[in-house]
Structures are given as C-alpha cells and as structure tokens.
Amino acid sequence: MSIGHTLLGLLEKGPRHGYDLKKAYDERFGQDRPLHYGQVYTTLSRLLRNGLVEEAGVEAGDGPERKRYAITDAGVTDVEHWLATPEKPEPYLQNTLYTKVVLALLSGRRADDVLDVQRAAHLTMMRDLTKRKADGDLADQLICDHALFHLEADLRWLELTAARLGKLKTAVTK
C-alpha cells in the first residue's frame, strides 16, 4: 500500500496534524500493521518537498509545536491518478511453497508432509480470519474476505499439487 497516497487521501477532508493522520490511518487501515510516528513524519516531509502537501499553520500544544498539513492541488491530482491506476495483478509464478515441494522431492523427503503442514497453517489462519470477520465491522469483513479468498485459492493449489505429486516427482527427478 502506498502510505503517501493514503495520507494524501486522508488530507482531502481537511488539514491535519501528523498525529491525527496516524490515528486516522491506524483506525481505517492499520489494524494489523499500524504506522510508526517516524514513518508518518518522514512521509509528510517527502510530500511537502514534492509539493503534494503544504504547511497549513502551527499550533502550540502541551509538547512541541504541531504543524498542520493540507493537500495541494497537485496532491489532489496525484491521488486521483493513483485511484484510477489499477494495481498490478500478482501471478505468484515464483512461490516459496512450490520451491519447498520441489526441494523435498529432490532430496527424497516427503513432499506431502510439506503440503500437509502448509494446509494446516492455512486452515488455522482461515479460522482466525473467519472469527475476526464475524466480530468485525464492514471494513474488517471486507479485508478478511479478501484474505480468505486468497487463502482459499492457495488451498485449491495445495490439493491440486498433492494430487499431482507423483507426476511432479517424475518431472523434477529426471
């Protein structure tokens, strides 16, 4: 995820302090990976340098002065371009799990054990996400659905690979 574009998008509602941006980011997008304050201020400095945000005043607080940042017209244009650009679909053609299966076959180990362990890990994660989804708000449900659909596709691949292990062993040990 582009943190810079996300912060710009959050600034479209109006000027904010870095602290407010971090809080808004973490509430909406950072459930699993909250931003560090340093990351927020480093990103804001870069956006300021690139003309995508501007300082919109300084306020005295209990601690150091707090700068407010506002998105510029160039920043709005940048967000619009980012939103209109599709994310590159990742085909996962080089995959660590595939590599493990092939190396297990090449070394004479049981590749089906590799697949079984991975299947169990996927099922555990799917159970955790399903519980989180049931307890979550709409945003959490959508995030969990996205992850669950990817894990489901992985499980289908695990089953297909398990069914083809004999042929794969023949192909890789020639």
PDB file of C-alpha atoms in Angstrom:
ATOM      1  CA  MET A   1       0.000   0.000   0.000  1.00  0.00           C
ATOM      2  CA  SER A   2       1.235   3.493  -0.757  1.00  0.00           C
ATOM      3  CA  ILE A   3       1.396   5.262   2.579  1.00  0.00           C
ATOM      4  CA  GLY A   4       1.965   8.621   0.889  1.00  0.00           C
ATOM      5  CA  HIS A   5      -1.154   8.298  -1.245  1.00  0.00           C
ATOM      6  CA  THR A   6      -3.159   7.096   1.735  1.00  0.00           C
ATOM      7  CA  LEU A   7      -2.099  10.108   3.818  1.00  0.00           C
ATOM      8  CA  LEU A   8      -2.917  12.408   0.894  1.00  0.00           C
ATOM      9  CA  GLY A   9      -6.357  10.845   0.623  1.00  0.00           C
ATOM     10  CA  LEU A  10      -6.930  11.366   4.344  1.00  0.00           C
ATOM     11  CA  LEU A  11      -5.886  15.020   3.979  1.00  0.00           C
ATOM     12  CA  GLU A  12      -8.596  15.619   1.370  1.00  0.00           C
ATOM     13  CA  LYS A  13     -11.119  16.006   4.220  1.00  0.00           C
ATOM     14  CA  GLY A  14      -9.102  18.924   5.568  1.00  0.00           C
ATOM     15  CA  PRO A  15      -5.801  19.905   7.179  1.00  0.00           C
ATOM     16  CA  ARG A  16      -4.483  17.639   9.931  1.00  0.00           C
ATOM     17  CA  HIS A  17      -1.542  17.152  12.239  1.00  0.00           C
ATOM     18  CA  GLY A  18       0.746  14.159  11.812  1.00  0.00           C
ATOM     19  CA  TYR A  19      -0.679  12.667  14.999  1.00  0.00           C
ATOM     20  CA  ASP A  20      -4.234  12.929  13.606  1.00  0.00           C
ATOM     21  CA  LEU A  21      -3.157  11.343  10.329  1.00  0.00           C
ATOM     22  CA  LYS A  22      -1.527   8.413  12.123  1.00  0.00           C
ATOM     23  CA  LYS A  23      -4.647   7.902  14.230  1.00  0.00           C
ATOM     24  CA  ALA A  24      -6.953   8.018  11.159  1.00  0.00           C
ATOM     25  CA  TYR A  25      -4.662   5.664   9.218  1.00  0.00           C
ATOM     26  CA  ASP A  26      -4.443   3.151  12.061  1.00  0.00           C
ATOM     27  CA  GLU A  27      -8.229   3.168  12.600  1.00  0.00           C
ATOM     28  CA  ARG A  28      -9.012   2.539   8.933  1.00  0.00           C
ATOM     29  CA  PHE A  29      -6.039   0.618   7.534  1.00  0.00           C
ATOM     30  CA  GLY A  30      -3.562  -0.271  10.251  1.00  0.00           C
ATOM     31  CA  GLN A  31      -5.329  -2.924  12.292  1.00  0.00           C
ATOM     32  CA  ASP A  32      -2.583  -5.428  11.526  1.00  0.00           C
ATOM     33  CA  ARG A  33       0.281  -3.008  10.838  1.00  0.00           C
ATOM     34  CA  PRO A  34      -0.080   0.394  12.485  1.00  0.00           C
ATOM     35  CA  LEU A  35       2.150   3.190  11.233  1.00  0.00           C
ATOM     36  CA  HIS A  36       5.101   4.373  13.275  1.00  0.00           C
ATOM     37  CA  TYR A  37       5.168   8.094  14.001  1.00  0.00           C
ATOM     38  CA  GLY A  38       8.542   8.366  12.287  1.00  0.00           C
ATOM     39  CA  GLN A  39       7.048   6.899   9.127  1.00  0.00           C
ATOM     40  CA  VAL A  40       4.234   9.457   9.169  1.00  0.00           C
ATOM     41  CA  TYR A  41       6.574  12.430   9.545  1.00  0.00           C
ATOM     42  CA  THR A  42       9.109  11.104   7.025  1.00  0.00           C
ATOM     43  CA  THR A  43       6.297  10.634   4.513  1.00  0.00           C
ATOM     44  CA  LEU A  44       4.880  14.098   5.223  1.00  0.00           C
ATOM     45  CA  SER A  45       8.347  15.625   4.714  1.00  0.00           C
ATOM     46  CA  ARG A  46       8.627  13.900   1.328  1.00  0.00           C
ATOM     47  CA  LEU A  47       5.120  15.002   0.324  1.00  0.00           C
ATOM     48  CA  LEU A  48       5.974  18.557   1.386  1.00  0.00           C
ATOM     49  CA  ARG A  49       9.234  18.507  -0.590  1.00  0.00           C
ATOM     50  CA  ASN A  50       7.366  17.202  -3.667  1.00  0.00           C
ATOM     51  CA  GLY A  51       4.703  19.910  -3.427  1.00  0.00           C
ATOM     52  CA  LEU A  52       1.848  17.499  -2.690  1.00  0.00           C
ATOM     53  CA  VAL A  53       1.144  18.975   0.754  1.00  0.00           C
ATOM     54  CA  GLU A  54       1.794  22.336   2.361  1.00  0.00           C
ATOM     55  CA  GLU A  55       2.011  23.575   5.903  1.00  0.00           C
ATOM     56  CA  ALA A  56      -1.345  24.962   6.993  1.00  0.00           C
ATOM     57  CA  GLY A  57      -0.288  26.505  10.274  1.00  0.00           C
ATOM     58  CA  VAL A  58       1.419  25.650  13.502  1.00  0.00           C
ATOM     59  CA  GLU A  59      -0.296  25.227  16.850  1.00  0.00           C
ATOM     60  CA  ALA A  60       1.218  25.219  20.297  1.00  0.00           C
ATOM     61  CA  GLY A  61       0.434  22.141  22.314  1.00  0.00           C
ATOM     62  CA  ASP A  62       1.496  20.515  25.566  1.00  0.00           C
ATOM     63  CA  GLY A  63       4.727  19.463  23.891  1.00  0.00           C
ATOM     64  CA  PRO A  64       6.414  20.734  20.763  1.00  0.00           C
ATOM     65  CA  GLU A  65       4.544  22.867  18.256  1.00  0.00           C
ATOM     66  CA  ARG A  66       2.322  20.838  15.940  1.00  0.00           C
ATOM     67  CA  LYS A  67       2.318  21.537  12.221  1.00  0.00           C
ATOM     68  CA  ARG A  68      -0.900  21.123  10.314  1.00  0.00           C
ATOM     69  CA  TYR A  69      -0.643  19.839   6.765  1.00  0.00           C
ATOM     70  CA  ALA A  70      -3.041  20.414   3.870  1.00  0.00           C
ATOM     71  CA  ILE A  71      -3.176  18.722   0.498  1.00  0.00           C
ATOM     72  CA  THR A  72      -2.306  20.887  -2.520  1.00  0.00           C
ATOM     73  CA  ASP A  73      -3.962  20.838  -5.951  1.00  0.00           C
ATOM     74  CA  ALA A  74      -1.002  18.771  -7.155  1.00  0.00           C
ATOM     75  CA  GLY A  75      -1.660  16.355  -4.282  1.00  0.00           C
ATOM     76  CA  VAL A  76      -5.329  16.001  -5.239  1.00  0.00           C
ATOM     77  CA  THR A  77      -4.309  15.300  -8.849  1.00  0.00           C
ATOM     78  CA  ASP A  78      -1.794  12.719  -7.636  1.00  0.00           C
ATOM     79  CA  VAL A  79      -4.444  10.932  -5.529  1.00  0.00           C
ATOM     80  CA  GLU A  80      -6.882  10.940  -8.451  1.00  0.00           C
ATOM     81  CA  HIS A  81      -4.239   9.400 -10.722  1.00  0.00           C
ATOM     82  CA  TRP A  82      -3.348   6.789  -8.088  1.00  0.00           C
ATOM     83  CA  LEU A  83      -7.002   5.828  -7.556  1.00  0.00           C
ATOM     84  CA  ALA A  84      -7.559   5.496 -11.317  1.00  0.00           C
ATOM     85  CA  THR A  85      -4.479   3.274 -11.809  1.00  0.00           C
ATOM     86  CA  PRO A  86      -5.195  -0.435 -11.355  1.00  0.00           C
ATOM     87  CA  GLU A  87      -2.955  -2.435  -9.061  1.00  0.00           C
ATOM     88  CA  LYS A  88      -0.751  -4.900 -10.899  1.00  0.00           C
ATOM     89  CA  PRO A  89      -2.209  -8.389 -10.549  1.00  0.00           C
ATOM     90  CA  GLU A  90       0.447 -10.591  -8.958  1.00  0.00           C
ATOM     91  CA  PRO A  91       0.551 -14.018 -10.624  1.00  0.00           C
ATOM     92  CA  TYR A  92       2.825 -15.576  -7.942  1.00  0.00           C
ATOM     93  CA  LEU A  93       4.762 -17.524 -10.543  1.00  0.00           C
ATOM     94  CA  GLN A  94       7.781 -17.892  -8.250  1.00  0.00           C
ATOM     95  CA  ASN A  95       6.451 -19.179  -4.994  1.00  0.00           C
ATOM     96  CA  THR A  96       8.318 -20.337  -1.881  1.00  0.00           C
ATOM     97  CA  LEU A  97       5.848 -23.141  -1.264  1.00  0.00           C
ATOM     98  CA  TYR A  98       6.382 -24.591  -4.752  1.00  0.00           C
ATOM     99  CA  THR A  99      10.137 -24.376  -4.168  1.00  0.00           C
ATOM    100  CA  LYS A 100       9.790 -26.289  -0.874  1.00  0.00           C
ATOM    101  CA  VAL A 101       7.733 -29.034  -2.553  1.00  0.00           C
ATOM    102  CA  VAL A 102      10.260 -29.465  -5.363  1.00  0.00           C
ATOM    103  CA  LEU A 103      13.235 -29.465  -2.970  1.00  0.00           C
ATOM    104  CA  ALA A 104      11.504 -32.050  -0.775  1.00  0.00           C
ATOM    105  CA  LEU A 105      11.040 -34.250  -3.835  1.00  0.00           C
ATOM    106  CA  LEU A 106      14.629 -33.733  -4.996  1.00  0.00           C
ATOM    107  CA  SER A 107      16.024 -34.587  -1.566  1.00  0.00           C
ATOM    108  CA  GLY A 108      13.889 -37.683  -1.073  1.00  0.00           C
ATOM    109  CA  ARG A 109      11.833 -36.109   1.687  1.00  0.00           C
ATOM    110  CA  ARG A 110       8.046 -36.402   1.865  1.00  0.00           C
ATOM    111  CA  ALA A 111       6.581 -33.529  -0.140  1.00  0.00           C
ATOM    112  CA  ASP A 112       3.101 -34.461   1.040  1.00  0.00           C
ATOM    113  CA  ASP A 113       4.259 -33.597   4.588  1.00  0.00           C
ATOM    114  CA  VAL A 114       5.235 -30.122   3.351  1.00  0.00           C
ATOM    115  CA  LEU A 115       1.780 -29.742   1.815  1.00  0.00           C
ATOM    116  CA  ASP A 116       0.012 -31.066   4.934  1.00  0.00           C
ATOM    117  CA  VAL A 117       1.825 -28.656   7.250  1.00  0.00           C
ATOM    118  CA  GLN A 118       1.005 -25.765   4.944  1.00  0.00           C
ATOM    119  CA  ARG A 119      -2.623 -26.822   4.636  1.00  0.00           C
ATOM    120  CA  ALA A 120      -2.926 -26.872   8.436  1.00  0.00           C
ATOM    121  CA  ALA A 121      -1.389 -23.382   8.676  1.00  0.00           C
ATOM    122  CA  HIS A 122      -3.790 -22.063   6.036  1.00  0.00           C
ATOM    123  CA  LEU A 123      -6.808 -23.603   7.764  1.00  0.00           C
ATOM    124  CA  THR A 124      -5.765 -22.099  11.107  1.00  0.00           C
ATOM    125  CA  MET A 125      -5.411 -18.673   9.512  1.00  0.00           C
ATOM    126  CA  MET A 126      -8.780 -19.076   7.781  1.00  0.00           C
ATOM    127  CA  ARG A 127     -10.468 -19.943  11.108  1.00  0.00           C
ATOM    128  CA  ASP A 128      -8.878 -16.877  12.747  1.00  0.00           C
ATOM    129  CA  LEU A 129      -9.972 -14.615   9.895  1.00  0.00           C
ATOM    130  CA  THR A 130     -13.493 -16.044   9.925  1.00  0.00           C
ATOM    131  CA  LYS A 131     -13.777 -15.277  13.651  1.00  0.00           C
ATOM    132  CA  ARG A 132     -12.361 -11.784  13.123  1.00  0.00           C
ATOM    133  CA  LYS A 133     -14.807 -11.246  10.269  1.00  0.00           C
ATOM    134  CA  ALA A 134     -17.774 -12.297  12.430  1.00  0.00           C
ATOM    135  CA  ASP A 135     -16.736  -9.888  15.181  1.00  0.00           C
ATOM    136  CA  GLY A 136     -15.715  -7.016  12.897  1.00  0.00           C
ATOM    137  CA  ASP A 137     -17.290  -4.035  11.245  1.00  0.00           C
ATOM    138  CA  LEU A 138     -17.888  -3.832   7.493  1.00  0.00           C
ATOM    139  CA  ALA A 139     -14.331  -2.678   6.733  1.00  0.00           C
ATOM    140  CA  ASP A 140     -12.870  -5.585   8.699  1.00  0.00           C
ATOM    141  CA  GLN A 141     -15.264  -8.003   6.995  1.00  0.00           C
ATOM    142  CA  LEU A 142     -14.152  -6.843   3.552  1.00  0.00           C
ATOM    143  CA  ILE A 143     -10.459  -7.065   4.456  1.00  0.00           C
ATOM    144  CA  CYS A 144     -10.982 -10.555   5.869  1.00  0.00           C
ATOM    145  CA  ASP A 145     -12.940 -11.662   2.789  1.00  0.00           C
ATOM    146  CA  HIS A 146     -10.066 -10.546   0.563  1.00  0.00           C
ATOM    147  CA  ALA A 147      -7.573 -12.561   2.605  1.00  0.00           C
ATOM    148  CA  LEU A 148      -9.904 -15.572   2.832  1.00  0.00           C
ATOM    149  CA  PHE A 149     -10.387 -15.702  -0.937  1.00  0.00           C
ATOM    150  CA  HIS A 150      -6.615 -15.718  -1.441  1.00  0.00           C
ATOM    151  CA  LEU A 151      -6.144 -18.438   1.152  1.00  0.00           C
ATOM    152  CA  GLU A 152      -8.922 -20.449  -0.481  1.00  0.00           C
ATOM    153  CA  ALA A 153      -7.116 -20.247  -3.820  1.00  0.00           C
ATOM    154  CA  ASP A 154      -3.921 -21.402  -2.095  1.00  0.00           C
ATOM    155  CA  LEU A 155      -5.786 -24.387  -0.631  1.00  0.00           C
ATOM    156  CA  ARG A 156      -7.042 -25.349  -4.086  1.00  0.00           C
ATOM    157  CA  TRP A 157      -3.438 -25.226  -5.317  1.00  0.00           C
ATOM    158  CA  LEU A 158      -2.299 -27.380  -2.380  1.00  0.00           C
ATOM    159  CA  GLU A 159      -4.927 -30.016  -3.220  1.00  0.00           C
ATOM    160  CA  LEU A 160      -4.054 -29.968  -6.927  1.00  0.00           C
ATOM    161  CA  THR A 161      -0.357 -30.282  -6.164  1.00  0.00           C
ATOM    162  CA  ALA A 162      -0.970 -33.150  -3.728  1.00  0.00           C
ATOM    163  CA  ALA A 163      -2.914 -34.967  -6.458  1.00  0.00           C
ATOM    164  CA  ARG A 164      -0.027 -34.448  -8.906  1.00  0.00           C
ATOM    165  CA  LEU A 165       2.922 -35.240  -6.624  1.00  0.00           C
ATOM    166  CA  GLY A 166       3.745 -38.466  -8.437  1.00  0.00           C
ATOM    167  CA  LYS A 167       3.924 -36.727 -11.812  1.00  0.00           C
ATOM    168  CA  LEU A 168       5.859 -33.803 -10.329  1.00  0.00           C
ATOM    169  CA  LYS A 169       8.398 -36.151  -8.747  1.00  0.00           C
ATOM    170  CA  THR A 170       8.940 -37.843 -12.081  1.00  0.00           C
ATOM    171  CA  ALA A 171       9.319 -34.485 -13.841  1.00  0.00           C
ATOM    172  CA  VAL A 172      11.796 -32.948 -11.380  1.00  0.00           C
ATOM    173  CA  THR A 173      13.990 -36.010 -10.747  1.00  0.00           C
ATOM    174  CA  LYS A 174      14.728 -36.799 -14.411  1.00  0.00           C
TER     175      LYS A 174
END
